[in-house]
Coordinates of C-alpha atoms in Angstrom, one line a residue:
X144 CA 48.2 -4.4 3.9
X145 CA 48.2 -8.0 5.2
X146 CA 47.6 -9.6 8.6
X147 CA 48.6 -13.2 9.0
X148 CA 47.3 -15.7 11.5
X149 CA 50.0 -18.3 12.3
X150 CA 49.2 -21.8 13.4
X151 CA 51.6 -24.0 15.4
X152 CA 53.6 -26.5 13.3
X153 CA 52.6 -30.1 13.5
X154 CA 55.8 -32.3 13.2
X155 CA 53.6 -35.3 12.3
X156 CA 52.4 -33.4 9.2
X157 CA 55.9 -32.7 7.8
X158 CA 55.7 -35.5 5.3
X159 CA 52.2 -34.3 4.2
X160 CA 53.3 -30.7 3.7
X161 CA 55.9 -31.8 1.3
X162 CA 53.1 -33.0 -0.9
X163 CA 50.3 -30.6 -0.2
X164 CA 51.0 -26.9 0.4
X165 CA 49.5 -25.8 3.8
X166 CA 46.6 -23.4 3.7
X167 CA 46.8 -20.0 5.4
X168 CA 44.2 -17.6 6.8
X169 CA 44.9 -13.9 6.2
X170 CA 43.3 -10.5 6.4
X171 CA 43.9 -8.7 3.1
X172 CA 43.2 -5.3 1.7
X173 CA 40.5 -6.1 -1.0
X174 CA 42.1 -3.5 -3.3
X175 CA 45.3 -5.5 -3.3
X176 CA 43.6 -8.7 -4.5
X177 CA 43.8 -9.4 -8.2
X178 CA 40.4 -10.4 -9.6
X179 CA 41.1 -13.6 -11.4
X180 CA 39.1 -15.2 -14.3
X181 CA 35.6 -16.2 -13.1
X182 CA 32.7 -17.9 -14.8
X183 CA 30.3 -15.6 -13.0
X184 CA 30.0 -12.3 -14.8
X185 CA 26.9 -10.8 -13.2
X186 CA 28.1 -9.6 -9.8
X187 CA 24.9 -7.7 -8.8
X188 CA 27.2 -5.7 -6.6
X189 CA 24.8 -2.7 -6.6
X190 CA 22.4 -4.5 -4.3
X191 CA 21.7 -1.9 -1.6
X192 CA 21.3 -4.2 1.4
X193 CA 24.4 -6.2 0.4
X194 CA 26.6 -3.0 0.1
X195 CA 25.3 -1.7 3.4
X196 CA 26.1 -5.0 5.2
X197 CA 29.7 -5.0 3.9
X198 CA 30.2 -1.4 4.8
X199 CA 28.8 -1.8 8.4
X200 CA 29.9 -5.3 9.3
X201 CA 32.6 -6.2 6.9
X202 CA 32.9 -9.5 5.0
X203 CA 31.7 -12.3 7.3
X204 CA 32.7 -15.3 5.1
X205 CA 36.3 -15.6 4.0
X206 CA 37.1 -15.3 0.3
X207 CA 39.5 -17.8 -1.3
X208 CA 42.7 -16.7 -3.0
X209 CA 46.0 -18.2 -4.2
X210 CA 49.5 -16.8 -4.7
X211 CA 50.8 -16.4 -8.2
X212 CA 54.4 -16.6 -9.3
X213 CA 55.0 -13.0 -8.3
X214 CA 53.6 -13.5 -4.8
X215 CA 50.4 -11.6 -5.6
X216 CA 47.0 -12.8 -4.2
X217 CA 44.6 -13.8 -7.0
X218 CA 40.9 -14.3 -6.2
X219 CA 39.3 -17.7 -6.8
X220 CA 36.0 -17.4 -4.9
X221 CA 34.2 -14.5 -3.4
X222 CA 34.4 -12.0 -6.3
X223 CA 31.2 -10.1 -5.4
X224 CA 32.3 -9.7 -1.7
X225 CA 35.8 -8.6 -2.7
X226 CA 34.6 -6.1 -5.4
X227 CA 32.0 -4.6 -3.1
X228 CA 34.4 -4.4 -0.1
X229 CA 36.9 -2.5 -2.3
X230 CA 34.2 -0.1 -3.4
X231 CA 32.4 0.7 -0.1
X232 CA 35.1 -0.3 2.5
X233 CA 34.8 -2.3 5.7
X234 CA 35.1 -1.3 9.3
X235 CA 38.8 -2.5 9.4
X236 CA 39.7 -1.9 5.8
X237 CA 40.5 -5.7 5.5
X238 CA 38.6 -8.8 4.5
X239 CA 39.3 -12.4 5.6
X240 CA 40.9 -14.7 3.0
X241 CA 41.8 -18.3 2.8
X242 CA 45.0 -18.9 0.8
X243 CA 45.0 -22.2 -1.1
X244 CA 47.4 -23.8 -3.7
X245 CA 46.9 -22.5 -7.2
X246 CA 44.4 -24.9 -8.9
X247 CA 44.5 -26.2 -12.4
X248 CA 42.2 -24.3 -14.8
X249 CA 39.8 -27.2 -15.2
X250 CA 39.5 -27.5 -11.4
X251 CA 39.0 -23.7 -11.1
X252 CA 36.2 -23.6 -13.7
X253 CA 34.4 -26.6 -12.3
X254 CA 34.5 -25.3 -8.7
X255 CA 33.3 -21.9 -9.7
X256 CA 30.4 -23.4 -11.7
X257 CA 29.4 -25.7 -8.8
X258 CA 29.6 -22.8 -6.3
X259 CA 27.2 -20.6 -8.3
X260 CA 24.9 -23.1 -9.9
X261 CA 24.0 -24.8 -6.7
X262 CA 23.9 -21.7 -4.5
X263 CA 20.4 -20.9 -3.3
X264 CA 19.2 -17.8 -1.4
X265 CA 17.6 -18.3 2.0
X266 CA 14.0 -19.4 1.8
X267 CA 11.5 -17.0 3.2
X268 CA 10.6 -19.5 5.9
X269 CA 14.2 -19.6 7.0
X270 CA 14.3 -15.8 7.1
X271 CA 11.2 -15.9 9.4
X272 CA 12.9 -18.4 11.7
X273 CA 16.0 -16.3 11.9
X274 CA 14.1 -13.1 12.6
X275 CA 12.1 -15.0 15.3
X276 CA 15.2 -16.2 17.0
X277 CA 16.7 -12.6 17.1
X278 CA 13.4 -11.3 18.4
X279 CA 13.3 -13.9 21.2
X280 CA 16.8 -12.7 22.2
X281 CA 15.3 -9.2 22.7
X282 CA 16.6 -7.7 19.5
X283 CA 14.3 -5.0 18.2
X284 CA 12.9 -4.9 14.7
X285 CA 15.1 -1.9 13.8
X286 CA 18.2 -3.7 15.1
X287 CA 17.3 -6.9 13.3
X288 CA 17.0 -4.9 10.0
X289 CA 20.4 -3.2 10.7
X290 CA 22.2 -6.4 11.7
X291 CA 20.9 -8.5 8.8
X292 CA 20.6 -5.8 6.2
X293 CA 17.1 -7.0 5.5
X294 CA 14.7 -4.1 4.8
X295 CA 12.3 -3.1 7.6
X296 CA 9.1 -4.1 5.8
X297 CA 10.4 -7.6 5.4
X298 CA 11.4 -7.8 9.0
X299 CA 8.0 -6.5 10.1
X300 CA 6.3 -9.1 7.8
X301 CA 8.4 -11.9 9.3
X302 CA 7.6 -10.8 12.9
X303 CA 3.8 -10.7 12.0
X304 CA 4.0 -14.3 10.6
X305 CA 5.7 -15.6 13.7
X306 CA 2.5 -14.8 15.7
X307 CA 0.1 -16.5 13.4
X308 CA 0.4 -20.3 13.3
X309 CA -1.9 -21.0 10.3
X310 CA -0.2 -18.4 8.1
X311 CA 3.2 -19.6 9.1
X312 CA 2.4 -23.2 8.2
X313 CA 1.2 -22.0 4.8
X314 CA 4.4 -20.1 4.3
X315 CA 6.5 -23.1 5.3
X316 CA 4.5 -25.3 2.8
X317 CA 5.1 -22.8 0.0
X318 CA 1.4 -21.9 -0.3
X319 CA 2.0 -18.3 0.5
X320 CA 4.9 -15.8 0.0
X321 CA 6.1 -13.9 3.0
X322 CA 4.2 -10.8 1.9
X323 CA 1.0 -12.8 1.5
X324 CA 1.5 -14.6 4.8
X325 CA 1.9 -11.3 6.6
X326 CA -1.5 -10.1 5.2
X327 CA -3.2 -13.3 6.1
X328 CA -1.6 -13.2 9.6
X329 CA -3.2 -9.8 10.2
X330 CA -6.7 -11.2 9.7
X331 CA -6.2 -14.7 10.9
X332 CA -8.7 -14.1 13.8
X333 CA -11.5 -13.2 11.4
X334 CA -12.8 -16.1 9.2
X335 CA -14.9 -13.9 7.0
X336 CA -11.9 -11.6 6.3
X337 CA -9.7 -14.7 5.5
X338 CA -12.4 -15.9 3.1
X339 CA -12.3 -12.6 1.3
X340 CA -8.5 -12.7 1.1
X341 CA -8.7 -16.3 -0.3
X342 CA -11.2 -15.2 -3.0
X343 CA -8.9 -12.3 -3.9
X344 CA -5.9 -14.7 -4.1
X345 CA -7.9 -17.2 -6.1
X346 CA -9.0 -14.6 -8.7
X347 CA -5.5 -13.1 -8.7
X348 CA -6.7 -9.8 -7.4
X349 CA -4.4 -7.6 -5.2
X350 CA -4.2 -8.9 -1.6
X351 CA -2.9 -5.5 -0.6
X352 CA -6.0 -3.7 -1.9
X353 CA -8.4 -6.3 -0.3
X354 CA -6.5 -6.0 3.0
X355 CA -6.8 -2.2 3.0
X356 CA -10.6 -2.5 2.3
X357 CA -10.9 -4.8 5.3
X358 CA -9.0 -2.3 7.5
X359 CA -11.1 0.6 6.3
X360 CA -14.4 -1.3 6.8
X361 CA -13.3 -2.3 10.4
X362 CA -12.4 1.3 11.2
X363 CA -15.8 2.4 9.8
X364 CA -17.7 -0.2 11.9
X365 CA -15.7 1.0 15.0
X366 CA -16.6 4.6 14.3
X367 CA -20.3 3.7 13.7
X368 CA -20.4 1.8 17.0
X369 CA -18.8 4.7 18.9
X370 CA -21.5 7.1 17.5
X371 CA -24.2 4.7 18.6
X372 CA -22.8 4.5 22.1
X373 CA -22.4 8.3 22.2
X374 CA -26.1 8.9 21.3
X375 CA -27.3 6.2 23.7
X376 CA -25.4 8.0 26.5
X377 CA -27.6 11.0 25.7
X378 CA -30.7 8.9 26.3
X379 CA -31.7 8.2 22.6
X380 CA -33.1 4.8 21.7
X381 CA -30.5 4.1 19.0
X382 CA -30.5 0.9 16.9
X383 CA -27.2 -0.9 16.6
X384 CA -25.9 -2.0 13.2
X385 CA -27.0 -5.6 14.0
X386 CA -30.5 -4.6 14.9
X387 CA -30.8 -2.6 11.6
X388 CA -29.7 -5.7 9.6
X389 CA -32.2 -8.0 11.5
X390 CA -35.2 -5.6 11.0
X391 CA -37.7 -6.3 8.3
X392 CA -38.1 -2.6 7.5
X393 CA -36.5 0.6 8.8
X394 CA -38.7 3.5 7.7
X395 CA -38.2 7.2 8.4
X396 CA -41.0 8.8 10.3
X397 CA -40.6 12.0 8.3
X398 CA -41.8 10.1 5.2
X399 CA -44.8 8.6 6.9
X400 CA -48.2 10.1 7.7
X401 CA -51.0 9.6 10.1
X402 CA -54.2 7.7 9.2
X403 CA -55.6 11.1 8.2
X404 CA -52.9 11.5 5.7
X405 CA -51.2 14.3 7.7
X406 CA -47.4 14.4 8.4
X407 CA -46.6 14.0 12.1
X408 CA -45.0 17.0 13.8
X409 CA -41.3 16.5 14.5
X410 CA -41.8 17.0 18.3
X411 CA -44.2 14.0 18.3
X412 CA -41.7 11.5 16.6
X413 CA -40.2 10.2 19.9
X414 CA -43.8 9.4 21.1
X415 CA -44.6 7.1 18.2
X416 CA -45.0 3.5 19.5
X417 CA -41.8 1.6 18.8
X418 CA -39.9 4.7 17.5
X419 CA -36.2 4.3 17.5
X420 CA -33.2 6.3 16.2
X421 CA -31.2 5.1 13.2
X422 CA -27.7 6.6 12.8
X423 CA -27.1 7.3 9.1
X424 CA -24.2 9.0 7.3
X425 CA -25.0 11.7 4.8
X426 CA -22.8 13.7 2.5
X427 CA -22.1 17.3 3.2
X428 CA -20.9 19.5 0.3
X429 CA -18.8 22.5 1.6
X430 CA -19.1 24.3 -1.7
X431 CA -22.8 24.8 -0.9
X432 CA -22.0 26.4 2.5
X433 CA -20.7 29.7 1.0
X434 CA -20.4 33.0 2.8
X435 CA -23.0 35.5 1.6
X436 CA -20.4 38.2 1.5
X437 CA -18.5 36.3 -1.1
X438 CA -21.4 36.6 -3.6
X439 CA -20.2 40.2 -4.4
X440 CA -16.6 39.2 -4.6
X441 CA -14.6 38.9 -7.7
X442 CA -14.0 35.2 -8.5
X443 CA -11.1 36.1 -10.7
X444 CA -9.1 37.2 -7.5
X445 CA -8.4 33.5 -6.8
X446 CA -8.0 31.6 -10.0
X447 CA -6.7 28.6 -8.0
X448 CA -9.8 28.3 -5.9
X449 CA -11.0 24.7 -5.5
X450 CA -14.1 23.6 -3.7
X451 CA -13.5 21.7 -0.5
X452 CA -13.9 17.9 -0.7
X453 CA -17.4 16.6 0.4
X454 CA -17.4 14.8 3.7
X455 CA -19.7 12.5 5.6
X456 CA -21.4 13.3 8.8
X457 CA -23.5 11.3 11.2
X458 CA -27.2 12.1 11.3
X459 CA -29.6 10.6 13.9
X460 CA -32.9 9.8 12.1
X461 CA -36.2 8.8 13.9
X462 CA -37.5 5.6 12.4
X463 CA -40.0 2.7 13.0
X464 CA -39.3 -1.0 12.4
X465 CA -42.9 -2.1 12.8
X466 CA -45.2 0.1 10.6
X467 CA -48.5 -1.5 11.8
X468 CA -47.6 -1.0 15.5
X469 CA -46.6 2.6 14.9
X470 CA -50.1 3.7 13.8
X471 CA -48.6 5.4 10.8
X472 CA -48.7 4.6 7.1
X473 CA -46.8 5.3 3.9
X474 CA -47.5 8.6 2.2
X475 CA -50.0 8.3 -0.6
X476 CA -50.9 4.6 0.0
X477 CA -54.0 4.3 2.3
X478 CA -53.9 1.0 4.2
X479 CA -51.0 -0.3 2.2
X480 CA -47.6 -1.2 3.8
X481 CA -46.0 -3.1 0.9
X482 CA -44.8 -0.3 -1.3
X483 CA -42.7 2.8 -0.7
X484 CA -41.5 5.5 -3.1
X485 CA -39.5 8.5 -1.9
X486 CA -40.2 10.3 -5.2
X487 CA -43.8 10.7 -6.3
X488 CA -44.4 9.3 -9.8
X489 CA -41.3 7.1 -9.7
X490 CA -41.9 3.6 -10.9
X491 CA -40.8 0.6 -9.0
X492 CA -38.2 -0.2 -11.7
X493 CA -36.9 3.4 -11.6
X494 CA -36.6 3.2 -7.8
X495 CA -34.8 -0.1 -8.0
X496 CA -32.3 1.3 -10.6
X497 CA -31.8 4.4 -8.4
X498 CA -31.0 2.2 -5.4
X499 CA -28.6 0.0 -7.4
X500 CA -26.8 3.0 -8.8
X501 CA -26.5 4.6 -5.4
X502 CA -25.1 1.3 -4.0
X503 CA -22.6 1.2 -6.8
X504 CA -21.4 4.8 -6.2
X505 CA -21.1 4.1 -2.4
X506 CA -19.2 0.9 -3.0
X507 CA -16.8 2.4 -5.5
X508 CA -16.2 5.5 -3.4
X509 CA -15.2 3.3 -0.5
X510 CA -13.1 1.2 -2.8
X511 CA -11.3 4.2 -4.2
X512 CA -10.5 5.5 -0.8
X513 CA -8.9 2.2 0.2
X514 CA -7.1 2.0 -3.2
X515 CA -5.6 5.5 -2.7
X516 CA -4.0 4.4 0.6
X517 CA -2.3 1.4 -1.1
X518 CA -1.4 3.3 -4.3
X519 CA 0.3 6.1 -2.4
X520 CA 2.3 3.7 -0.2
X521 CA 3.5 2.0 -3.4
X522 CA 4.3 5.3 -5.0
X523 CA 6.3 6.4 -2.0
X524 CA 8.6 3.4 -2.6
X525 CA 8.6 3.9 -6.3
X526 CA 9.7 7.5 -6.3
X527 CA 12.7 6.5 -4.1
X528 CA 14.2 4.5 -7.0
X529 CA 17.7 5.3 -8.1
X530 CA 16.9 4.9 -11.8
X531 CA 13.8 5.3 -13.9
X532 CA 12.1 2.3 -15.4
X533 CA 11.8 1.6 -19.1
X534 CA 9.4 4.0 -20.8
X535 CA 9.8 6.8 -18.3
X536 CA 11.3 9.3 -20.8
X537 CA 8.3 9.0 -23.1
X538 CA 5.9 9.7 -20.2
X539 CA 7.9 12.7 -19.1
X540 CA 8.2 14.0 -22.6
X541 CA 4.4 13.8 -23.1
X542 CA 3.6 15.6 -19.9
X543 CA 6.1 18.4 -20.5
X544 CA 5.6 19.0 -24.2
X545 CA 1.8 18.9 -24.0
X546 CA 1.9 21.1 -20.8
X547 CA -0.5 18.8 -19.1
X548 CA -2.7 20.6 -16.7
X549 CA -1.8 18.4 -13.7
X550 CA 1.9 19.1 -14.1
X551 CA 1.3 22.9 -14.6
X552 CA -0.8 23.0 -11.5
X553 CA 1.8 21.1 -9.5
X554 CA 4.5 23.4 -10.7
X555 CA 2.4 26.5 -9.7
X556 CA 1.9 25.1 -6.2
X557 CA 5.5 23.8 -5.8
X558 CA 4.8 20.1 -6.1
X559 CA 2.9 19.4 -2.8
X560 CA 2.3 15.8 -3.6
X561 CA 5.9 15.2 -4.5
X562 CA 6.9 16.4 -1.0
X563 CA 4.4 14.0 0.5
X564 CA 5.6 11.0 -1.5
X565 CA 9.2 11.8 -0.7
X566 CA 8.4 12.1 3.0
X567 CA 9.7 15.7 3.0
X568 CA 8.0 18.4 5.1
X569 CA 5.9 20.5 2.9
X570 CA 6.6 24.3 2.9
X571 CA 3.8 26.5 4.0
X572 CA 2.4 29.6 2.3
X573 CA 1.9 30.0 -1.5
X574 CA 3.6 32.7 -3.5
X575 CA 7.3 31.8 -3.6
X576 CA 7.0 29.3 -0.8
X577 CA 8.8 26.1 -1.4
X578 CA 11.2 27.4 -4.1
X579 CA 14.3 26.6 -2.1
X580 CA 13.0 23.2 -1.1
X581 CA 12.2 22.3 -4.7
X582 CA 15.7 23.5 -5.7
X583 CA 17.2 21.2 -3.2
X584 CA 15.3 18.2 -4.6
X585 CA 16.3 19.1 -8.1
X586 CA 20.0 19.7 -7.4
X587 CA 20.3 16.5 -5.3
X588 CA 19.7 14.6 -8.6
X589 CA 23.3 15.1 -9.8
X590 CA 23.5 12.4 -12.4
X591 CA 21.5 11.9 -15.6
X592 CA 19.8 8.8 -14.2
X593 CA 18.9 10.5 -11.0
X594 CA 17.6 13.6 -12.8
X595 CA 15.4 11.5 -15.0
X596 CA 13.9 9.6 -12.0
X597 CA 13.3 12.9 -10.1
X598 CA 11.5 14.4 -13.0
X599 CA 9.4 11.2 -13.4
X600 CA 8.5 11.4 -9.7
X601 CA 7.3 15.0 -10.2
X602 CA 5.1 14.0 -13.2
X603 CA 3.6 11.1 -11.4
X604 CA 3.1 13.0 -8.1
X605 CA 1.4 15.8 -10.1
X606 CA -1.1 13.3 -11.6
X607 CA -1.7 11.6 -8.2
X608 CA -2.6 15.0 -6.7
X609 CA -5.4 15.4 -9.2
X610 CA -7.0 12.0 -8.5
X611 CA -9.9 11.4 -6.3
X612 CA -13.3 9.8 -6.1
X613 CA -14.3 11.7 -9.2
X614 CA -11.6 9.8 -11.2
X615 CA -13.4 6.5 -11.5
X616 CA -16.6 8.3 -12.5
X617 CA -15.0 10.4 -15.2
X618 CA -11.7 8.9 -16.2
X619 CA -9.5 10.7 -18.7
X620 CA -7.0 9.6 -21.3
X621 CA -4.2 10.9 -19.1
X622 CA -5.5 8.8 -16.2
X623 CA -5.2 5.7 -18.4
X624 CA -1.8 6.8 -19.6
X625 CA -0.2 7.2 -16.2
X626 CA -1.9 4.4 -14.4
X627 CA -1.1 2.1 -17.4
X628 CA 2.6 3.0 -17.0
X629 CA 2.5 2.3 -13.3
X630 CA 1.0 -1.1 -14.0
X631 CA 3.8 -1.8 -16.5
X632 CA 6.3 -0.9 -13.7
X633 CA 4.8 -3.3 -11.2
X634 CA 1.8 -1.7 -9.6
X635 CA -1.2 -4.0 -9.2
X636 CA -4.4 -1.9 -9.5
X637 CA -7.6 -2.6 -7.6
X638 CA -10.9 -3.3 -9.4
X639 CA -12.1 0.3 -9.2
X640 CA -8.8 1.6 -10.5
X641 CA -9.1 -0.6 -13.5
X642 CA -12.1 1.6 -14.6
X643 CA -9.5 4.2 -15.4
X644 CA -7.9 1.8 -17.8
X645 CA -11.2 1.2 -19.7
X646 CA -11.8 -2.2 -18.0
X647 CA -15.1 -3.2 -16.6
X648 CA -14.8 -4.1 -12.9
X649 CA -15.5 -7.8 -12.1
X650 CA -18.9 -8.5 -10.7
X651 CA -18.7 -8.8 -6.9
X652 CA -20.3 -11.8 -5.2
X653 CA -20.8 -13.1 -1.7
X654 CA -19.0 -11.0 0.9
X655 CA -17.9 -8.6 -1.8
X656 CA -21.5 -7.3 -2.3
X657 CA -21.7 -3.5 -1.7
X658 CA -23.6 -2.5 1.3
X659 CA -26.0 0.4 1.4
X660 CA -24.0 3.0 3.3
X661 CA -27.0 4.6 5.0
X662 CA -28.8 1.5 6.2
X663 CA -27.1 -1.9 5.7
X664 CA -30.3 -3.7 4.5
X665 CA -32.2 -3.6 1.3
X666 CA -35.5 -2.9 3.1
X667 CA -34.2 0.1 4.8
X668 CA -33.9 2.3 1.7
X669 CA -36.8 4.3 3.0
X670 CA -34.6 5.2 6.0
X671 CA -31.8 6.5 3.9

């Protein structure tokens, strides 16, 4: 099928047309166009966004063709557009084409080389500018993504950068990529956060992981402040986080004694001169809160029983920040206010080692929680791939043939983490629940490549479901195997995740120093 656009004849050009054949502008069926010889062999016609754009909006830039001796249209330029349009179709079924005289072979080859060698994709700064212009016209982020066939995360990143002058200037200068600029834009108002991001970039650590840690820390501070305000509303003299940091010492009254060496009754704590309340977070372990009736039960009845995850809860603790003014003293040290030991017989070196280890555990637990958020977001994108990466078959084979416990457990429970990563509603119940849903996922993979990718997704999801804060403390060979494969496939692990690979985490300095979760200051270990 061919539609022709005619242009009025120009009598003055009659003499010229005898020498140069006039060009035409037509709308052609891409399937009718003969693909001529082209120096470009890599069409990359499987690019998802490109195919989507052609299908929804058609070919926006005309291709170039010529007529051969048989009157057929032969393609000169626009091979990728033509091939893709023939495969996926266009809204009208046609594509625009400019018809030119048949060139000599030397001219054809030279033109095709110049067209491809000097072609450059849009710079990220230009993408940001284009997205900004569409947004100013009132086009939503979803519509921008649809109109331009740019993925939504890129559109969101571009919009974020348009609101942050410093980050945008760095993007324009080439100092940051669009993804990096979007992260810096999020924290541009916080100089300390920007400094931490700069350090991560300088030392080639993952900006995504550092950004998630900053978000989690901000959320934690907000929750802490809300708890302080709640207790203050109840009339308690609660210390703020800033007051805790400024205090020389924060000592629990329960660990102090009177001048006579006697512990002070709890009901007297609020009456101690200068007594305040320090809000600390303590770990609660649900497995210790068992029902007495279960003691006589048969544990074998539930072979899949797993203890609940420990959780943190706020605990108000009465403390003093001026020991001399309180009229109390440390237990076991008459008249001395320079030493404290929560464990009798513990040396100063042992106490310091205990505090350091506790600080390390707290810091790594927080880091793992942040890393888990980033890793699972990455995995959700990874499992949506159409084809499996190199080495996938070996990992699948190892998991299946060895019957790895993580995969066996996932199969018994109908792959709950796989549903999560795929963004599919998880079936409820246990015995038999989820069979039909799993069958749909399996049968949807109708080609060998798709089946391999789906199986890989199940193996990785099974491993992910078994990870937790215990993973960095007791890494296994399978942890190293799977995480190592993910790194080969493009995942950038955080420092705490590198422990699973057998690597020692880098020593943190400056703003990266772990903070005591229960206090915030070194001197307040007694209050923890």
